[in-house]
PDB file of C-alpha atoms and ligand atoms in Angstrom:
ATOM      1  CA  MET A   1     149.632  57.313  42.900  1.00  0.00           C
ATOM      2  CA  LYS A   2     146.557  55.741  44.406  1.00  0.00           C
ATOM      3  CA  ILE A   3     144.682  55.915  47.719  1.00  0.00           C
ATOM      4  CA  ILE A   4     142.378  53.066  48.666  1.00  0.00           C
ATOM      5  CA  GLY A   5     139.693  53.520  51.345  1.00  0.00           C
ATOM      6  CA  ILE A   6     138.630  50.347  53.119  1.00  0.00           C
ATOM      7  CA  ASP A   7     135.567  50.646  55.258  1.00  0.00           C
ATOM      8  CA  GLY A   8     135.052  48.175  58.108  1.00  0.00           C
ATOM      9  CA  SER A   9     131.694  49.531  59.105  1.00  0.00           C
ATOM     10  CA  PRO A  10     128.766  47.183  58.407  1.00  0.00           C
ATOM     11  CA  ARG A  11     126.395  50.112  58.328  1.00  0.00           C
ATOM     12  CA  LYS A  12     125.697  51.441  54.834  1.00  0.00           C
ATOM     13  CA  ASN A  13     126.458  55.148  54.409  1.00  0.00           C
ATOM     14  CA  GLY A  14     126.900  55.478  58.166  1.00  0.00           C
ATOM     15  CA  ASN A  15     129.288  57.805  59.996  1.00  0.00           C
ATOM     16  CA  THR A  16     132.434  55.826  59.320  1.00  0.00           C
ATOM     17  CA  GLU A  17     131.693  55.549  55.585  1.00  0.00           C
ATOM     18  CA  LYS A  18     130.882  59.299  55.368  1.00  0.00           C
ATOM     19  CA  LEU A  19     134.001  60.302  57.220  1.00  0.00           C
ATOM     20  CA  LEU A  20     136.216  57.903  55.249  1.00  0.00           C
ATOM     21  CA  LYS A  21     134.761  59.273  51.952  1.00  0.00           C
ATOM     22  CA  LYS A  22     135.498  62.739  53.116  1.00  0.00           C
ATOM     23  CA  VAL A  23     139.213  61.788  53.423  1.00  0.00           C
ATOM     24  CA  LEU A  24     139.026  60.261  49.938  1.00  0.00           C
ATOM     25  CA  ALA A  25     137.378  63.381  48.537  1.00  0.00           C
ATOM     26  CA  GLY A  26     140.265  65.504  49.877  1.00  0.00           C
ATOM     27  CA  ALA A  27     142.754  63.033  48.355  1.00  0.00           C
ATOM     28  CA  THR A  28     140.920  63.215  44.983  1.00  0.00           C
ATOM     29  CA  GLU A  29     140.937  67.028  45.097  1.00  0.00           C
ATOM     30  CA  ALA A  30     144.753  66.900  45.681  1.00  0.00           C
ATOM     31  CA  GLY A  31     145.170  64.826  42.528  1.00  0.00           C
ATOM     32  CA  GLY A  32     145.127  61.349  43.945  1.00  0.00           C
ATOM     33  CA  ALA A  33     143.292  58.440  42.378  1.00  0.00           C
ATOM     34  CA  THR A  34     140.979  56.911  44.931  1.00  0.00           C
ATOM     35  CA  GLU A  35     138.973  53.700  45.356  1.00  0.00           C
ATOM     36  CA  PHE A  36     136.492  52.853  48.045  1.00  0.00           C
ATOM     37  CA  LEU A  37     135.881  49.249  49.291  1.00  0.00           C
ATOM     38  CA  LYS A  38     133.303  48.325  51.848  1.00  0.00           C
ATOM     39  CA  LEU A  39     134.234  45.035  53.565  1.00  0.00           C
ATOM     40  CA  ALA A  40     130.553  44.317  54.348  1.00  0.00           C
ATOM     41  CA  ASP A  41     129.834  44.240  50.618  1.00  0.00           C
ATOM     42  CA  LEU A  42     132.506  41.656  50.041  1.00  0.00           C
ATOM     43  CA  THR A  43     132.861  38.006  50.917  1.00  0.00           C
ATOM     44  CA  ILE A  44     135.837  37.748  53.267  1.00  0.00           C
ATOM     45  CA  LYS A  45     135.890  34.546  55.241  1.00  0.00           C
ATOM     46  CA  TYR A  46     137.560  33.980  58.622  1.00  0.00           C
ATOM     47  CA  CYS A  47     141.206  33.070  58.567  1.00  0.00           C
ATOM     48  CA  GLN A  48     141.424  29.291  58.961  1.00  0.00           C
ATOM     49  CA  GLY A  49     144.905  29.412  60.509  1.00  0.00           C
ATOM     50  CA  CYS A  50     146.367  26.860  58.094  1.00  0.00           C
ATOM     51  CA  GLY A  51     149.538  28.900  57.739  1.00  0.00           C
ATOM     52  CA  THR A  52     149.888  28.208  53.974  1.00  0.00           C
ATOM     53  CA  CYS A  53     149.947  31.963  53.154  1.00  0.00           C
ATOM     54  CA  ARG A  54     153.071  32.479  55.182  1.00  0.00           C
ATOM     55  CA  ALA A  55     154.952  30.121  52.919  1.00  0.00           C
ATOM     56  CA  THR A  56     153.383  30.982  49.602  1.00  0.00           C
ATOM     57  CA  GLY A  57     151.986  34.483  49.946  1.00  0.00           C
ATOM     58  CA  GLU A  58     148.580  33.092  48.756  1.00  0.00           C
ATOM     59  CA  CYS A  59     145.564  32.240  50.814  1.00  0.00           C
ATOM     60  CA  VAL A  60     144.019  28.808  50.247  1.00  0.00           C
ATOM     61  CA  MET A  61     140.586  30.377  50.249  1.00  0.00           C
ATOM     62  CA  ARG A  62     139.489  32.145  47.118  1.00  0.00           C
ATOM     63  CA  ASP A  63     137.282  35.048  48.086  1.00  0.00           C
ATOM     64  CA  ASP A  64     137.146  38.817  47.804  1.00  0.00           C
ATOM     65  CA  MET A  65     140.196  39.237  50.005  1.00  0.00           C
ATOM     66  CA  ASP A  66     142.256  38.578  46.851  1.00  0.00           C
ATOM     67  CA  ARG A  67     140.722  41.678  45.325  1.00  0.00           C
ATOM     68  CA  VAL A  68     141.359  43.731  48.468  1.00  0.00           C
ATOM     69  CA  VAL A  69     145.057  42.619  48.658  1.00  0.00           C
ATOM     70  CA  ASP A  70     145.484  43.399  44.961  1.00  0.00           C
ATOM     71  CA  ALA A  71     144.056  46.869  45.546  1.00  0.00           C
ATOM     72  CA  ILE A  72     146.397  47.384  48.481  1.00  0.00           C
ATOM     73  CA  GLN A  73     149.394  46.275  46.378  1.00  0.00           C
ATOM     74  CA  GLN A  74     148.411  48.772  43.625  1.00  0.00           C
ATOM     75  CA  SER A  75     148.068  51.614  46.146  1.00  0.00           C
ATOM     76  CA  ASP A  76     150.407  54.138  47.672  1.00  0.00           C
ATOM     77  CA  ALA A  77     148.244  54.663  50.737  1.00  0.00           C
ATOM     78  CA  VAL A  78     145.430  52.912  52.511  1.00  0.00           C
ATOM     79  CA  VAL A  79     142.776  54.610  54.677  1.00  0.00           C
ATOM     80  CA  LEU A  80     141.126  52.021  56.908  1.00  0.00           C
ATOM     81  CA  GLY A  81     137.922  52.967  58.602  1.00  0.00           C
ATOM     82  CA  SER A  82     136.158  51.276  61.494  1.00  0.00           C
ATOM     83  CA  PRO A  83     133.481  52.050  64.064  1.00  0.00           C
ATOM     84  CA  ILE A  84     134.295  51.198  67.628  1.00  0.00           C
ATOM     85  CA  TYR A  85     132.387  48.070  68.564  1.00  0.00           C
ATOM     86  CA  ALA A  86     132.634  46.779  72.122  1.00  0.00           C
ATOM     87  CA  TRP A  87     135.793  48.945  72.706  1.00  0.00           C
ATOM     88  CA  GLN A  88     137.543  47.498  69.632  1.00  0.00           C
ATOM     89  CA  VAL A  89     137.458  47.669  65.876  1.00  0.00           C
ATOM     90  CA  SER A  90     134.441  46.022  64.233  1.00  0.00           C
ATOM     91  CA  GLY A  91     134.396  42.324  63.498  1.00  0.00           C
ATOM     92  CA  ASN A  92     134.643  43.011  59.734  1.00  0.00           C
ATOM     93  CA  THR A  93     137.837  45.003  60.354  1.00  0.00           C
ATOM     94  CA  LYS A  94     139.361  42.330  62.561  1.00  0.00           C
ATOM     95  CA  VAL A  95     138.654  39.567  59.967  1.00  0.00           C
ATOM     96  CA  PHE A  96     140.324  41.730  57.400  1.00  0.00           C
ATOM     97  CA  MET A  97     143.332  42.214  59.677  1.00  0.00           C
ATOM     98  CA  ASP A  98     143.685  38.505  60.221  1.00  0.00           C
ATOM     99  CA  ARG A  99     143.585  37.861  56.465  1.00  0.00           C
ATOM    100  CA  LEU A 100     146.521  40.205  55.923  1.00  0.00           C
ATOM    101  CA  CYS A 101     148.767  37.474  57.254  1.00  0.00           C
ATOM    102  CA  ARG A 102     149.777  36.683  53.685  1.00  0.00           C
ATOM    103  CA  LEU A 103     151.731  39.918  53.666  1.00  0.00           C
ATOM    104  CA  LEU A 104     154.379  38.366  55.934  1.00  0.00           C
ATOM    105  CA  THR A 105     157.043  35.824  54.877  1.00  0.00           C
ATOM    106  CA  PRO A 106     158.065  33.068  57.269  1.00  0.00           C
ATOM    107  CA  LYS A 107     160.922  35.311  58.284  1.00  0.00           C
ATOM    108  CA  TYR A 108     158.457  38.104  59.097  1.00  0.00           C
ATOM    109  CA  GLU A 109     159.540  40.207  56.117  1.00  0.00           C
ATOM    110  CA  SER A 110     156.899  42.264  54.403  1.00  0.00           C
ATOM    111  CA  ARG A 111     155.441  41.143  50.986  1.00  0.00           C
ATOM    112  CA  LEU A 112     154.215  44.649  50.271  1.00  0.00           C
ATOM    113  CA  ASN A 113     155.515  45.559  46.855  1.00  0.00           C
ATOM    114  CA  GLY A 114     156.663  49.036  47.796  1.00  0.00           C
ATOM    115  CA  PRO A 115     156.335  51.775  50.374  1.00  0.00           C
ATOM    116  CA  LYS A 116     152.754  52.235  51.504  1.00  0.00           C
ATOM    117  CA  LYS A 117     151.194  54.537  54.077  1.00  0.00           C
ATOM    118  CA  ILE A 118     148.230  53.571  56.224  1.00  0.00           C
ATOM    119  CA  ALA A 119     145.876  56.046  57.943  1.00  0.00           C
ATOM    120  CA  PHE A 120     142.826  55.327  60.071  1.00  0.00           C
ATOM    121  CA  VAL A 121     139.302  56.691  60.430  1.00  0.00           C
ATOM    122  CA  TYR A 122     137.379  55.751  63.563  1.00  0.00           C
ATOM    123  CA  THR A 123     133.937  56.734  64.804  1.00  0.00           C
ATOM    124  CA  GLN A 124     132.533  56.010  68.251  1.00  0.00           C
ATOM    125  CA  GLY A 125     129.377  56.746  70.214  1.00  0.00           C
ATOM    126  CA  ASN A 126     131.291  57.705  73.349  1.00  0.00           C
ATOM    127  CA  PRO A 127     132.163  61.460  73.545  1.00  0.00           C
ATOM    128  CA  ASP A 128     135.536  60.860  75.128  1.00  0.00           C
ATOM    129  CA  ALA A 129     138.155  60.979  72.382  1.00  0.00           C
ATOM    130  CA  ASP A 130     140.858  59.539  74.653  1.00  0.00           C
ATOM    131  CA  LEU A 131     138.891  56.567  75.952  1.00  0.00           C
ATOM    132  CA  PHE A 132     140.107  54.087  73.336  1.00  0.00           C
ATOM    133  CA  LYS A 133     143.500  55.671  72.664  1.00  0.00           C
ATOM    134  CA  PRO A 134     145.638  52.943  74.334  1.00  0.00           C
ATOM    135  CA  TYR A 135     143.770  50.289  72.386  1.00  0.00           C
ATOM    136  CA  LEU A 136     143.911  52.189  69.079  1.00  0.00           C
ATOM    137  CA  ASP A 137     147.612  52.844  69.479  1.00  0.00           C
ATOM    138  CA  TYR A 138     148.170  49.173  70.214  1.00  0.00           C
ATOM    139  CA  GLN A 139     146.065  47.653  67.430  1.00  0.00           C
ATOM    140  CA  GLU A 140     147.632  49.920  64.834  1.00  0.00           C
ATOM    141  CA  LYS A 141     151.072  48.500  65.635  1.00  0.00           C
ATOM    142  CA  VAL A 142     150.341  45.426  63.484  1.00  0.00           C
ATOM    143  CA  TYR A 143     150.491  47.602  60.325  1.00  0.00           C
ATOM    144  CA  PRO A 144     154.174  48.732  60.585  1.00  0.00           C
ATOM    145  CA  PHE A 145     154.852  45.091  61.415  1.00  0.00           C
ATOM    146  CA  LEU A 146     153.267  44.225  58.093  1.00  0.00           C
ATOM    147  CA  GLY A 147     155.355  46.892  56.306  1.00  0.00           C
ATOM    148  CA  PHE A 148     153.076  49.926  56.253  1.00  0.00           C
ATOM    149  CA  THR A 149     154.096  53.432  57.413  1.00  0.00           C
ATOM    150  CA  LEU A 150     151.628  54.967  59.864  1.00  0.00           C
ATOM    151  CA  ALA A 151     150.228  58.213  58.445  1.00  0.00           C
ATOM    152  CA  GLY A 152     147.745  59.370  61.074  1.00  0.00           C
ATOM    153  CA  ARG A 153     144.257  59.065  62.473  1.00  0.00           C
ATOM    154  CA  ILE A 154     140.931  60.838  62.097  1.00  0.00           C
ATOM    155  CA  GLN A 155     138.462  60.229  64.888  1.00  0.00           C
ATOM    156  CA  ALA A 156     134.853  61.285  65.430  1.00  0.00           C
ATOM    157  CA  THR A 157     133.173  60.888  68.764  1.00  0.00           C
ATOM    158  CA  GLY A 158     129.517  60.942  69.863  1.00  0.00           C
ATOM    159  CA  THR A 159     128.234  59.534  66.594  1.00  0.00           C
ATOM    160  CA  ARG A 160     125.301  57.304  67.492  1.00  0.00           C
ATOM    161  CA  GLY A 161     122.673  58.208  64.905  1.00  0.00           C
ATOM    162  CA  LYS A 162     123.581  57.338  61.348  1.00  0.00           C
ATOM    163  CA  GLU A 163     123.733  60.977  60.235  1.00  0.00           C
ATOM    164  CA  ASP A 164     125.404  62.415  63.435  1.00  0.00           C
ATOM    165  CA  ILE A 165     128.743  62.947  61.700  1.00  0.00           C
ATOM    166  CA  LEU A 166     127.118  65.514  59.395  1.00  0.00           C
ATOM    167  CA  ALA A 167     126.735  67.923  62.333  1.00  0.00           C
ATOM    168  CA  GLN A 168     130.464  67.770  63.084  1.00  0.00           C
ATOM    169  CA  GLU A 169     131.747  70.328  60.603  1.00  0.00           C
ATOM    170  CA  ALA A 170     135.172  70.637  62.191  1.00  0.00           C
ATOM    171  CA  THR A 171     135.796  66.909  62.036  1.00  0.00           C
ATOM    172  CA  LEU A 172     134.644  66.754  58.403  1.00  0.00           C
ATOM    173  CA  THR A 173     136.915  69.661  57.493  1.00  0.00           C
ATOM    174  CA  LYS A 174     139.810  67.958  59.244  1.00  0.00           C
ATOM    175  CA  ALA A 175     139.171  64.777  57.386  1.00  0.00           C
ATOM    176  CA  TYR A 176     139.116  66.534  54.024  1.00  0.00           C
ATOM    177  CA  ALA A 177     142.349  68.384  54.769  1.00  0.00           C
ATOM    178  CA  PHE A 178     143.917  65.126  55.962  1.00  0.00           C
ATOM    179  CA  GLY A 179     142.933  63.513  52.655  1.00  0.00           C
ATOM    180  CA  GLN A 180     144.303  66.477  50.654  1.00  0.00           C
ATOM    181  CA  ASN A 181     147.682  66.066  52.408  1.00  0.00           C
ATOM    182  CA  LEU A 182     147.615  62.321  51.903  1.00  0.00           C
ATOM    183  CA  GLY A 183     146.768  62.737  48.217  1.00  0.00           C
ATOM    184  CA  ALA A 184     149.501  65.338  47.735  1.00  0.00           C
ATOM    185  CA  VAL A 185     152.287  63.459  49.524  1.00  0.00           C
ATOM    186  CA  SER A 186     151.270  60.247  47.823  1.00  0.00           C
ATOM    187  CA  LYS A 187     151.812  61.686  44.317  1.00  0.00           C
TER     188      LYS A 187
HETATM  189  C1  FMN B   1     127.579  46.544  68.204  1.00  0.00           C
HETATM  190  C2  FMN B   1     127.997  47.931  68.508  1.00  0.00           C
HETATM  191  C3  FMN B   1     128.930  48.152  69.483  1.00  0.00           C
HETATM  192  C4  FMN B   1     129.345  49.430  69.812  1.00  0.00           C
HETATM  193  N1  FMN B   1     130.259  49.612  70.820  1.00  0.00           N
HETATM  194  C5  FMN B   1     130.668  50.827  71.101  1.00  0.00           C
HETATM  195  C6  FMN B   1     131.673  51.070  72.117  1.00  0.00           C
HETATM  196  O1  FMN B   1     132.188  50.141  72.743  1.00  0.00           O
HETATM  197  N2  FMN B   1     132.040  52.324  72.329  1.00  0.00           N
HETATM  198  C7  FMN B   1     131.554  53.437  71.661  1.00  0.00           C
HETATM  199  O2  FMN B   1     131.941  54.557  71.910  1.00  0.00           O
HETATM  200  N3  FMN B   1     130.592  53.212  70.701  1.00  0.00           N
HETATM  201  C8  FMN B   1     130.152  52.019  70.402  1.00  0.00           C
HETATM  202  N4  FMN B   1     129.234  51.794  69.436  1.00  0.00           N
HETATM  203  C9  FMN B   1     128.748  52.967  68.677  1.00  0.00           C
HETATM  204  C10 FMN B   1     129.463  53.143  67.332  1.00  0.00           C
HETATM  205  O3  FMN B   1     130.855  53.018  67.438  1.00  0.00           O
HETATM  206  C11 FMN B   1     129.128  54.435  66.691  1.00  0.00           C
HETATM  207  O4  FMN B   1     127.746  54.628  66.615  1.00  0.00           O
HETATM  208  C12 FMN B   1     129.745  54.536  65.287  1.00  0.00           C
HETATM  209  O5  FMN B   1     129.788  55.855  64.858  1.00  0.00           O
HETATM  210  C13 FMN B   1     128.983  53.667  64.332  1.00  0.00           C
HETATM  211  O6  FMN B   1     129.563  53.848  63.038  1.00  0.00           O
HETATM  212  P1  FMN B   1     128.670  53.680  61.690  1.00  0.00           P
HETATM  213  O7  FMN B   1     127.763  54.859  61.652  1.00  0.00           O
HETATM  214  O8  FMN B   1     129.655  53.627  60.567  1.00  0.00           O
HETATM  215  O9  FMN B   1     127.937  52.421  61.853  1.00  0.00           O
HETATM  216  C14 FMN B   1     128.776  50.545  69.119  1.00  0.00           C
HETATM  217  C15 FMN B   1     127.797  50.309  68.069  1.00  0.00           C
HETATM  218  C16 FMN B   1     127.427  49.026  67.820  1.00  0.00           C
HETATM  219  C17 FMN B   1     126.445  48.802  66.709  1.00  0.00           C
END
């Protein structure tokens, strides 16, 4: 039983990273084994669109995405974090999403090696929690298509300064409880 946190925020120890780590702390407390990966610390090149991975399951580029996919395959649940950039997920997160193409066979069957949940952590400067809901609902649809089961979303709003999330006790508590539940059900 393992939960992997993947952080798509380029900012080190910013709001997204803090909130995502809170979820992982809850999962750890519940007995889960957790791992944290920050996409900005890894070398993950843009998808070249060659299509090779669809046939083989392997990307022609050898970079840290191999390590990320291995970690996903060894996990029971993924928690993917992203700040909202220009009304969307961050560029790091989108490049990661593109590189997940290898998880689909030519017949659009999933290459995930077993059932896996995926949950999301988002932070945004705008105080309106519903503003990006249609977009977030839409962009998350790719994950069931890849074979994941959607497991929920934790969202923080109004986080502009790097430490702003620390003043949002209710959101941090919610993230921890969410992680506890994820860790427990993933056992
Ligand atoms: C390039 C950039 C674009 C952003 N675009 C938006 C946006 O469209 N809507 C919004 O609410 N916040 C936006 N923000 C604010 C971030 O989403 C917010 O500060 C977030 O908590 C940053 O996460 P971090 O602390 O992990 O870096 C933007 C921030 C940056 C740096």
